[in-house]
């Protein structure tokens, strides 16, 4: 009826204005507490010394772009997944491949190691997350024991086991995250709130309780209560898709890496962004971030093939690491903090612990030797095969023309 | 009806915002001090900061065995 329609419009209008005023109030409240910058608080902290890292192991074996990797709790095994559907488990000390399975889909964008070390989970364009038990029995076919756990209505972008092998948390291009029971495949909780594809998630360190953070194409990072499914905090300061989120080791903050070429630190108790890690010279998106054990260092892999190491407290860059020959797609620090591993579209994974020798890591091949991309690459949204209108960034031309040539050869940086 | 569903959606948005507006927040100075404290306390246990000696580094360059 006409009067009902009018009533609805009034309600909608009043709700909208209430939403606007609440948003304004939120801004005000957050601004009131913004009495100082993180780097100011850290002014008197001793600056970090010269920083040298050396690639110690290169894991070769993927025939295509490496999209994701995860460490096993035993600090030596690694699982990685790639565009051609292969999922490989490596022993990073010996570089041996211990297991390999071919998924029925391409673009396996997510993989995770179970806490027990006895299984892995992976998924991608198949819209599912599947768990494979790892067996050393040569006669057993790994693919035969596969268990489909999660079902989304769009691609799987990230997955992680919770504290046990029994539950898996997933993030998807369908805009939701979900918690599943591995044994039954039952959906335990779903998390709605992102306005576009969810690209990443990270679980809070176990001591800080049942929350996790997710980042998406809607430029928002959202913190969720796993039990209620409620979003408890949301942050929207990035200017483009958030590709990676990672909790600070204490659980009180988290970092994000985005296509807007910045990484940011959000403090959960102050409920706001407290640091931006950026430089005018860095114009390519950050695809993956992780902290060192103490939280002092933030490692970030970028689409310009480099890894920047940031001093979290002071906000400055302490080092650039070269070595990959294509964009860095994934990066994780090992569970004991002795090394970190990066995976790239150049088909390799590199493990880099702290070097003892003050040897400057070489920046890789000369441009003429470097295998260039065979076709113009659309840098924006390439990582997501279903990239269409959710992509909000600038489309860039062929990589070889846009790639900034490093003006310096050293990895030592103040 | 599309009208009622957008009202329902807006209600959810307003509910969420009310929740977020009601959070207890800490001053950045305090939060930042805690972050700094955590870093400094754990700095010596951070192998990527302090370095690992070659003998304990599991990733040290692999030596080739030779027969004597």
Coordinates of C-alpha atoms in Angstrom, one line a residue:
Chain A
X1 CA 0.0 0.0 0.0
X2 CA 1.1 3.5 -0.6
X3 CA 1.3 4.4 3.1
X4 CA 3.3 1.3 3.8
X5 CA 5.8 2.3 1.2
X6 CA 6.0 5.8 2.6
X7 CA 6.5 4.4 6.1
X8 CA 9.3 2.2 4.8
X9 CA 11.1 5.1 3.1
X10 CA 10.9 7.1 6.3
X11 CA 12.4 4.2 8.3
X12 CA 15.1 3.7 5.7
X13 CA 16.0 7.4 5.7
X14 CA 16.0 7.6 9.5
X15 CA 18.2 4.4 9.7
X16 CA 20.6 5.9 7.1
X17 CA 20.9 9.1 9.0
X18 CA 21.4 7.2 12.3
X19 CA 24.1 5.2 10.5
X20 CA 25.8 8.4 9.4
X21 CA 25.7 9.9 12.8
X22 CA 27.1 6.7 14.4
X23 CA 29.9 6.6 11.9
X24 CA 30.7 10.2 12.8
X25 CA 30.6 9.4 16.5
X26 CA 33.0 6.5 15.9
X27 CA 35.5 8.8 14.1
X28 CA 35.3 11.3 16.9
X29 CA 35.8 8.7 19.6
X30 CA 38.8 7.2 17.8
X31 CA 40.3 10.6 17.2
X32 CA 40.0 11.6 20.8
X33 CA 42.4 8.9 21.9
X34 CA 44.8 9.6 19.1
X35 CA 47.2 11.5 21.3
X36 CA 50.5 10.3 19.9
X37 CA 52.0 8.3 17.0
X38 CA 53.6 4.9 17.5
X39 CA 56.9 6.1 16.1
X40 CA 57.0 9.0 18.5
X41 CA 56.6 6.5 21.4
X42 CA 59.4 4.5 19.9
X43 CA 61.8 7.5 19.4
X44 CA 64.2 6.5 22.1
X45 CA 64.2 2.8 21.1
X46 CA 67.6 1.8 19.8
X47 CA 67.6 1.7 16.0
X48 CA 68.1 -1.7 14.4
X49 CA 71.6 -2.5 13.2
X50 CA 72.6 -3.5 9.7
X51 CA 70.4 -6.2 8.4
X52 CA 71.5 -8.9 6.1
X53 CA 69.6 -11.9 5.0
X54 CA 70.6 -14.6 2.7
X55 CA 68.6 -17.1 0.7
X56 CA 69.6 -20.4 2.2
X57 CA 67.3 -22.7 0.4
X58 CA 65.4 -22.5 -2.9
X59 CA 62.6 -25.0 -3.3
X60 CA 62.1 -25.7 -6.9
X61 CA 59.5 -28.1 -8.2
X62 CA 56.3 -26.2 -8.8
X63 CA 55.7 -25.9 -12.5
X64 CA 53.8 -22.7 -12.1
X65 CA 53.1 -19.7 -9.9
X66 CA 53.3 -20.4 -6.2
X67 CA 50.3 -18.9 -4.6
X68 CA 50.4 -19.9 -0.9
X69 CA 52.5 -21.6 1.7
X70 CA 52.4 -22.6 5.3
X71 CA 54.9 -23.9 7.9
X72 CA 54.4 -27.1 9.9
X73 CA 54.8 -26.7 13.6
X74 CA 57.9 -28.9 13.4
X75 CA 59.6 -25.8 12.0
X76 CA 61.0 -27.6 9.0
X77 CA 58.2 -28.8 6.8
X78 CA 56.4 -26.5 4.4
X79 CA 53.3 -27.0 2.4
X80 CA 52.9 -24.9 -0.8
X81 CA 50.3 -24.7 -3.5
X82 CA 50.4 -23.3 -7.0
X83 CA 48.4 -22.2 -10.0
X84 CA 48.6 -25.5 -11.8
X85 CA 46.8 -27.4 -9.0
X86 CA 49.8 -28.9 -7.4
X87 CA 50.2 -29.0 -3.6
X88 CA 53.7 -30.1 -2.4
X89 CA 55.0 -30.8 1.1
X90 CA 58.7 -30.0 1.5
X91 CA 61.4 -30.6 4.0
X92 CA 63.0 -27.2 4.0
X93 CA 66.3 -28.4 5.6
X94 CA 67.0 -30.9 2.8
X95 CA 64.7 -29.4 0.1
X96 CA 63.3 -32.8 -0.5
X97 CA 59.7 -33.1 -1.6
X98 CA 57.9 -35.4 0.8
X99 CA 54.4 -35.4 -0.6
X100 CA 52.8 -34.1 -3.7
X101 CA 49.2 -34.1 -4.8
X102 CA 47.4 -32.7 -7.8
X103 CA 44.1 -31.0 -7.1
X104 CA 41.3 -31.3 -9.5
X105 CA 41.2 -27.6 -9.9
X106 CA 43.7 -24.9 -10.9
X107 CA 44.6 -21.8 -8.8
X108 CA 45.0 -23.5 -5.4
X109 CA 45.1 -20.2 -3.6
X110 CA 45.0 -21.5 -0.1
X111 CA 46.9 -24.2 1.8
X112 CA 47.5 -24.8 5.5
X113 CA 49.3 -27.4 7.6
X114 CA 47.4 -29.1 10.4
X115 CA 48.7 -28.4 14.0
X116 CA 49.5 -32.1 14.4
X117 CA 51.6 -32.1 11.2
X118 CA 49.6 -35.1 10.0
X119 CA 47.4 -33.4 7.4
X120 CA 47.2 -30.5 5.1
X121 CA 44.2 -28.4 3.8
X122 CA 43.9 -26.7 0.5
X123 CA 41.5 -25.2 -2.0
X124 CA 41.0 -22.6 -4.6
X125 CA 38.9 -22.4 -7.8
X126 CA 37.0 -25.5 -6.8
X127 CA 35.2 -23.4 -4.1
X128 CA 36.1 -26.0 -1.6
X129 CA 38.6 -26.6 1.2
X130 CA 39.8 -30.2 1.3
X131 CA 41.8 -32.0 3.9
X132 CA 44.5 -34.6 2.9
X133 CA 45.9 -36.8 5.6
X134 CA 49.7 -37.2 5.1
X135 CA 50.9 -40.7 5.0
X136 CA 54.3 -42.1 4.5
X137 CA 53.0 -45.3 3.1
X138 CA 54.3 -45.5 -0.4
X139 CA 51.4 -47.7 -1.5
X140 CA 48.8 -45.2 -0.4
X141 CA 47.5 -42.7 -2.8
X142 CA 47.2 -39.4 -1.0
X143 CA 44.4 -38.2 -3.3
X144 CA 42.3 -41.2 -2.3
X145 CA 42.0 -40.2 1.3
X146 CA 40.9 -36.6 0.5
X147 CA 38.1 -35.2 2.5
X148 CA 36.0 -32.3 1.3
X149 CA 35.3 -30.1 4.3
X150 CA 34.2 -26.6 3.2
X151 CA 31.9 -25.5 0.5
X152 CA 31.6 -21.9 -0.6
X153 CA 29.8 -20.4 -3.5
X154 CA 33.0 -18.8 -4.9
X155 CA 36.7 -19.4 -4.8
X156 CA 38.6 -20.2 -1.6
X157 CA 41.1 -17.5 -0.9
X158 CA 42.5 -18.6 2.5
X159 CA 42.2 -21.3 5.1
X160 CA 43.6 -22.1 8.5
X161 CA 43.2 -24.9 11.0
X162 CA 42.2 -23.6 14.4
X163 CA 44.0 -24.9 17.5
X164 CA 43.4 -28.5 16.5
X165 CA 43.1 -30.7 13.4
X166 CA 39.3 -30.7 14.0
X167 CA 38.3 -27.3 12.8
X168 CA 39.1 -25.2 9.8
X169 CA 38.4 -21.5 9.2
X170 CA 38.0 -20.5 5.6
X171 CA 37.7 -17.2 3.6
X172 CA 36.1 -17.0 0.2
X173 CA 35.5 -14.9 -2.9
X174 CA 31.8 -15.2 -2.0
X175 CA 32.4 -12.5 0.7
X176 CA 32.1 -14.7 3.7
X177 CA 34.3 -16.6 6.2
X178 CA 33.3 -19.8 7.7
X179 CA 34.2 -22.2 10.5
X180 CA 33.9 -26.0 9.7
X181 CA 34.1 -29.2 11.5
X182 CA 36.6 -31.4 9.7
X183 CA 35.2 -34.8 10.6
X184 CA 31.6 -34.1 9.6
X185 CA 32.1 -31.3 7.1
X186 CA 29.5 -29.4 9.0
X187 CA 29.3 -25.6 9.0
X188 CA 29.8 -24.4 12.6
X189 CA 29.6 -20.7 12.1
X190 CA 29.6 -18.3 9.2
X191 CA 30.8 -14.7 9.2
X192 CA 29.0 -12.2 7.1
X193 CA 29.9 -8.5 6.8
X194 CA 32.4 -8.0 4.1
X195 CA 31.0 -6.2 1.1
X196 CA 33.2 -8.1 -1.4
X197 CA 35.6 -11.0 -1.8
X198 CA 37.5 -11.9 1.4
X199 CA 41.1 -12.4 0.5
X200 CA 42.9 -13.3 3.8
X201 CA 42.5 -14.3 7.4
X202 CA 44.6 -14.9 10.5
X203 CA 43.7 -16.4 13.8
X204 CA 44.5 -14.6 17.0
X205 CA 47.4 -16.2 19.0
X206 CA 45.8 -18.8 21.2
X207 CA 46.3 -16.9 24.4
X208 CA 44.2 -14.0 23.4
X209 CA 41.0 -15.9 22.8
X210 CA 38.6 -16.9 20.0
X211 CA 38.9 -14.2 17.4
X212 CA 40.3 -13.8 14.0
X213 CA 40.9 -11.0 11.5
X214 CA 40.0 -11.0 7.8
X215 CA 40.7 -8.6 5.0
X216 CA 39.0 -8.1 1.7
X217 CA 38.4 -6.4 -1.6
X218 CA 36.1 -4.0 0.2
X219 CA 39.3 -2.4 1.7
X220 CA 38.1 -3.4 5.2
X221 CA 39.8 -5.4 7.9
X222 CA 37.3 -7.0 10.2
X223 CA 37.8 -8.7 13.6
X224 CA 35.4 -11.5 14.4
X225 CA 34.2 -13.4 17.5
X226 CA 34.4 -17.0 16.4
X227 CA 31.7 -18.2 18.7
X228 CA 29.0 -15.7 18.0
X229 CA 29.8 -14.9 14.4
X230 CA 29.7 -11.3 15.3
X231 CA 32.1 -8.7 13.8
X232 CA 33.6 -6.9 16.9
X233 CA 35.8 -4.3 15.2
X234 CA 36.2 -3.1 11.6
X235 CA 38.9 -0.9 10.1
X236 CA 38.6 0.9 6.8
X237 CA 41.7 3.0 6.1
X238 CA 43.3 1.2 3.2
X239 CA 42.7 2.5 -0.3
X240 CA 42.5 -0.8 -2.0
X241 CA 42.1 -4.5 -1.6
X242 CA 43.7 -6.0 1.5
X243 CA 45.7 -9.0 0.4
X244 CA 47.1 -10.2 3.7
X245 CA 46.5 -9.8 7.5
X246 CA 48.6 -11.1 10.3
X247 CA 48.3 -10.7 14.1
X248 CA 51.1 -9.1 16.1
X249 CA 52.6 -11.8 18.3
X250 CA 51.0 -10.3 21.5
X251 CA 47.6 -10.5 19.9
X252 CA 46.9 -6.8 20.6
X253 CA 47.4 -5.6 17.1
X254 CA 47.5 -6.8 13.5
X255 CA 49.2 -5.8 10.3
X256 CA 47.8 -5.7 6.8
X257 CA 49.2 -5.5 3.3
X258 CA 47.3 -4.0 0.5
X259 CA 47.2 -3.3 -3.2
X260 CA 47.5 0.4 -2.3
X261 CA 51.3 -0.3 -1.8
X262 CA 51.1 0.2 2.0
X263 CA 51.2 -2.0 5.0
X264 CA 49.4 -0.8 8.1
X265 CA 49.3 -1.6 11.8
X266 CA 46.0 -1.5 13.6
X267 CA 45.9 -1.6 17.4
X268 CA 42.8 -3.5 18.7
X269 CA 42.7 -1.8 22.1
X270 CA 43.0 1.7 20.7
X271 CA 40.7 0.6 18.0
X272 CA 42.5 2.4 15.2
X273 CA 45.3 2.4 12.7
X274 CA 48.6 3.3 14.5
X275 CA 51.2 3.0 11.8
X276 CA 51.6 3.1 8.0
X277 CA 54.6 1.4 6.4
X278 CA 55.0 3.1 3.0
X279 CA 57.5 4.9 0.8
X280 CA 56.9 7.0 -2.3
X281 CA 59.2 4.7 -4.2
X282 CA 57.0 1.7 -3.4
X283 CA 54.2 1.7 -5.9
X284 CA 53.3 -2.0 -6.2
X285 CA 50.9 -3.8 -4.0
X286 CA 51.9 -5.7 -0.9
X287 CA 50.7 -9.3 -1.2
X288 CA 51.8 -10.9 2.0
X289 CA 53.0 -9.8 5.5
X290 CA 54.3 -11.5 8.6
X291 CA 56.0 -10.5 11.8
X292 CA 59.2 -11.8 13.3
X293 CA 58.9 -13.5 16.7
X294 CA 59.2 -10.3 18.8
X295 CA 57.0 -8.3 16.5
X296 CA 59.8 -5.8 15.9
X297 CA 60.2 -6.7 12.2
X298 CA 57.4 -6.8 9.6
X299 CA 58.3 -8.7 6.4
X300 CA 56.2 -7.8 3.4
X301 CA 56.3 -9.3 -0.1
X302 CA 55.4 -7.1 -3.0
X303 CA 54.3 -7.4 -6.6
X304 CA 57.5 -5.7 -7.7
X305 CA 59.3 -8.9 -6.8
X306 CA 60.9 -7.6 -3.6
X307 CA 60.5 -8.1 0.1
X308 CA 60.7 -5.1 2.3
X309 CA 61.6 -5.5 5.9
X310 CA 60.1 -2.8 8.2
X311 CA 60.9 -1.7 11.7
X312 CA 57.4 -2.0 13.2
X313 CA 58.0 0.5 16.0
X314 CA 59.8 3.2 14.1
X315 CA 58.0 2.9 10.8
X316 CA 61.1 2.8 8.7
X317 CA 62.3 0.3 6.3
X318 CA 65.4 -1.6 7.4
X319 CA 66.1 -3.7 4.3
X320 CA 65.0 -4.7 0.9
X321 CA 65.5 -8.3 -0.2
X322 CA 65.8 -9.2 -3.8
X323 CA 66.0 -12.7 -5.3
X324 CA 62.6 -13.5 -6.7
X325 CA 62.1 -13.2 -10.4
X326 CA 58.4 -12.4 -10.2
X327 CA 55.9 -11.1 -7.7
X328 CA 56.1 -12.4 -4.2
X329 CA 52.7 -14.0 -3.5
X330 CA 53.2 -15.5 0.0
X331 CA 55.5 -15.1 2.9
X332 CA 55.6 -16.8 6.4
X333 CA 58.0 -16.7 9.3
X334 CA 58.8 -20.1 10.6
X335 CA 57.2 -21.1 13.9
X336 CA 60.4 -20.7 15.9
X337 CA 61.3 -17.5 14.2
X338 CA 64.6 -18.6 12.8
X339 CA 63.7 -18.2 9.2
X340 CA 61.1 -17.0 6.8
X341 CA 59.9 -18.5 3.5
X342 CA 58.6 -16.6 0.6
X343 CA 56.8 -18.0 -2.4
X344 CA 56.6 -16.4 -5.8
X345 CA 55.1 -16.4 -9.2
X346 CA 58.6 -17.3 -10.4
X347 CA 57.7 -20.9 -9.3
X348 CA 60.1 -21.0 -6.4
X349 CA 60.1 -20.7 -2.6
X350 CA 63.0 -19.3 -0.8
X351 CA 63.9 -19.8 2.9
X352 CA 65.9 -17.1 4.4
X353 CA 67.1 -17.1 8.0
X354 CA 69.4 -14.6 9.6
X355 CA 72.8 -14.8 8.1
X356 CA 75.9 -14.9 10.3
X357 CA 78.3 -13.7 7.6
X358 CA 78.0 -10.1 6.6
X359 CA 77.5 -11.1 3.1
X360 CA 75.4 -8.8 1.0
X361 CA 72.8 -10.8 -0.8
X362 CA 73.0 -10.2 -4.5
X363 CA 69.9 -8.8 -6.1
X364 CA 69.5 -11.5 -8.6
X365 CA 70.1 -11.8 -12.3
X366 CA 70.9 -8.9 -14.6
X367 CA 67.8 -7.6 -16.3
X368 CA 68.9 -9.0 -19.6
X369 CA 69.2 -12.5 -18.1
X370 CA 66.0 -12.2 -16.2
X371 CA 63.2 -14.2 -17.8
X372 CA 60.7 -11.6 -18.6
X373 CA 57.0 -12.0 -18.7
X374 CA 55.9 -13.4 -22.1
X375 CA 52.8 -11.2 -22.4
X376 CA 51.5 -7.9 -21.0
X377 CA 50.4 -8.5 -17.5
X378 CA 47.4 -6.9 -15.8
X379 CA 48.9 -6.3 -12.4
X380 CA 45.8 -5.2 -10.8
X381 CA 43.6 -8.1 -9.8
X382 CA 45.7 -10.7 -11.5
X383 CA 46.0 -12.8 -8.4
X384 CA 42.3 -13.4 -8.4
X385 CA 41.2 -15.3 -11.5
X386 CA 37.7 -14.1 -11.2
X387 CA 38.7 -10.5 -11.0
X388 CA 36.0 -8.4 -12.6
X389 CA 34.3 -5.5 -11.1
X390 CA 35.5 -6.2 -7.5
X391 CA 38.8 -4.8 -8.7
X392 CA 39.0 -1.1 -7.9
X393 CA 42.5 -0.3 -8.8
X394 CA 44.5 1.1 -11.7
X395 CA 45.2 -1.3 -14.5
X396 CA 48.9 -1.3 -15.3
X397 CA 50.7 -2.1 -18.4
X398 CA 53.4 -4.7 -19.2
X399 CA 55.5 -5.4 -16.1
X400 CA 58.8 -5.1 -17.8
X401 CA 58.1 -1.4 -18.6
X402 CA 56.8 -0.4 -15.2
X403 CA 59.1 -2.3 -12.9
X404 CA 61.3 0.2 -11.0
X405 CA 64.9 -0.6 -11.5
X406 CA 66.7 -0.7 -8.1
X407 CA 69.1 2.2 -7.9
X408 CA 71.2 0.5 -5.4
X409 CA 72.6 -3.0 -5.2
X410 CA 72.8 -3.4 -1.5
X411 CA 70.2 -4.8 0.8
X412 CA 71.4 -2.7 3.7
X413 CA 69.0 0.1 4.2
X414 CA 68.3 2.8 6.8
Chain B
X1 CA 10.0 -6.8 -1.2
X2 CA 13.1 -5.0 -2.0
X3 CA 12.0 -2.1 0.3
X4 CA 11.8 -4.3 3.4
X5 CA 15.1 -6.1 2.7
X6 CA 17.0 -2.9 2.4
X7 CA 15.4 -1.7 5.7
X8 CA 16.5 -5.0 7.2
X9 CA 20.0 -4.6 5.8
X10 CA 20.2 -1.0 7.1
X11 CA 19.0 -2.2 10.5
X12 CA 21.9 -4.6 10.6
X13 CA 24.4 -1.9 9.7
X14 CA 23.0 0.4 12.4
X15 CA 23.1 -2.4 15.0
X16 CA 26.7 -3.2 14.0
X17 CA 27.7 0.5 14.3
X18 CA 26.0 0.8 17.7
X19 CA 28.1 -2.1 18.8
X20 CA 31.3 -0.7 17.6
X21 CA 30.5 2.8 18.9
X22 CA 30.1 1.3 22.4
X23 CA 33.6 -0.3 22.5
X24 CA 36.0 0.6 25.3
X25 CA 39.0 2.2 23.8
X26 CA 42.5 2.8 25.1
X27 CA 44.6 5.8 24.3
X28 CA 47.1 5.3 21.5
X29 CA 50.0 6.4 23.9
X30 CA 49.1 3.5 26.2
X31 CA 48.6 1.0 23.4
X32 CA 51.8 2.0 21.7
X33 CA 53.7 1.8 24.9
X34 CA 52.5 -1.8 25.3
X35 CA 53.5 -2.7 21.8
X36 CA 56.9 -1.2 22.3
X37 CA 57.3 -3.1 25.6
X38 CA 56.4 -6.4 24.0
X39 CA 59.0 -5.9 21.3
X40 CA 61.7 -5.0 23.7
X41 CA 61.0 -7.8 26.1
X42 CA 61.0 -10.4 23.4
X43 CA 63.9 -8.9 21.3
X44 CA 66.5 -11.3 22.6
X45 CA 64.4 -14.3 21.8
X46 CA 63.9 -13.2 18.2
X47 CA 66.4 -15.1 16.0
X48 CA 65.7 -12.9 13.0
X49 CA 66.8 -9.9 15.1
X50 CA 69.7 -11.4 17.0
X51 CA 71.0 -13.8 14.4
X52 CA 71.8 -17.5 14.8
X53 CA 75.2 -18.9 15.1
X54 CA 76.3 -21.1 12.2
X55 CA 76.5 -24.2 14.4
X56 CA 72.9 -23.9 15.5
X57 CA 71.5 -22.6 12.2
X58 CA 69.5 -25.5 10.7
X59 CA 69.7 -23.7 7.3
X60 CA 73.5 -23.3 7.2
X61 CA 75.0 -24.1 3.9
X62 CA 75.0 -27.8 3.3
X63 CA 78.4 -29.3 3.4
X64 CA 79.3 -32.1 1.1
X65 CA 80.6 -35.2 2.8
X66 CA 83.9 -36.5 1.6
X67 CA 85.6 -39.8 2.2
X68 CA 88.9 -39.5 4.0

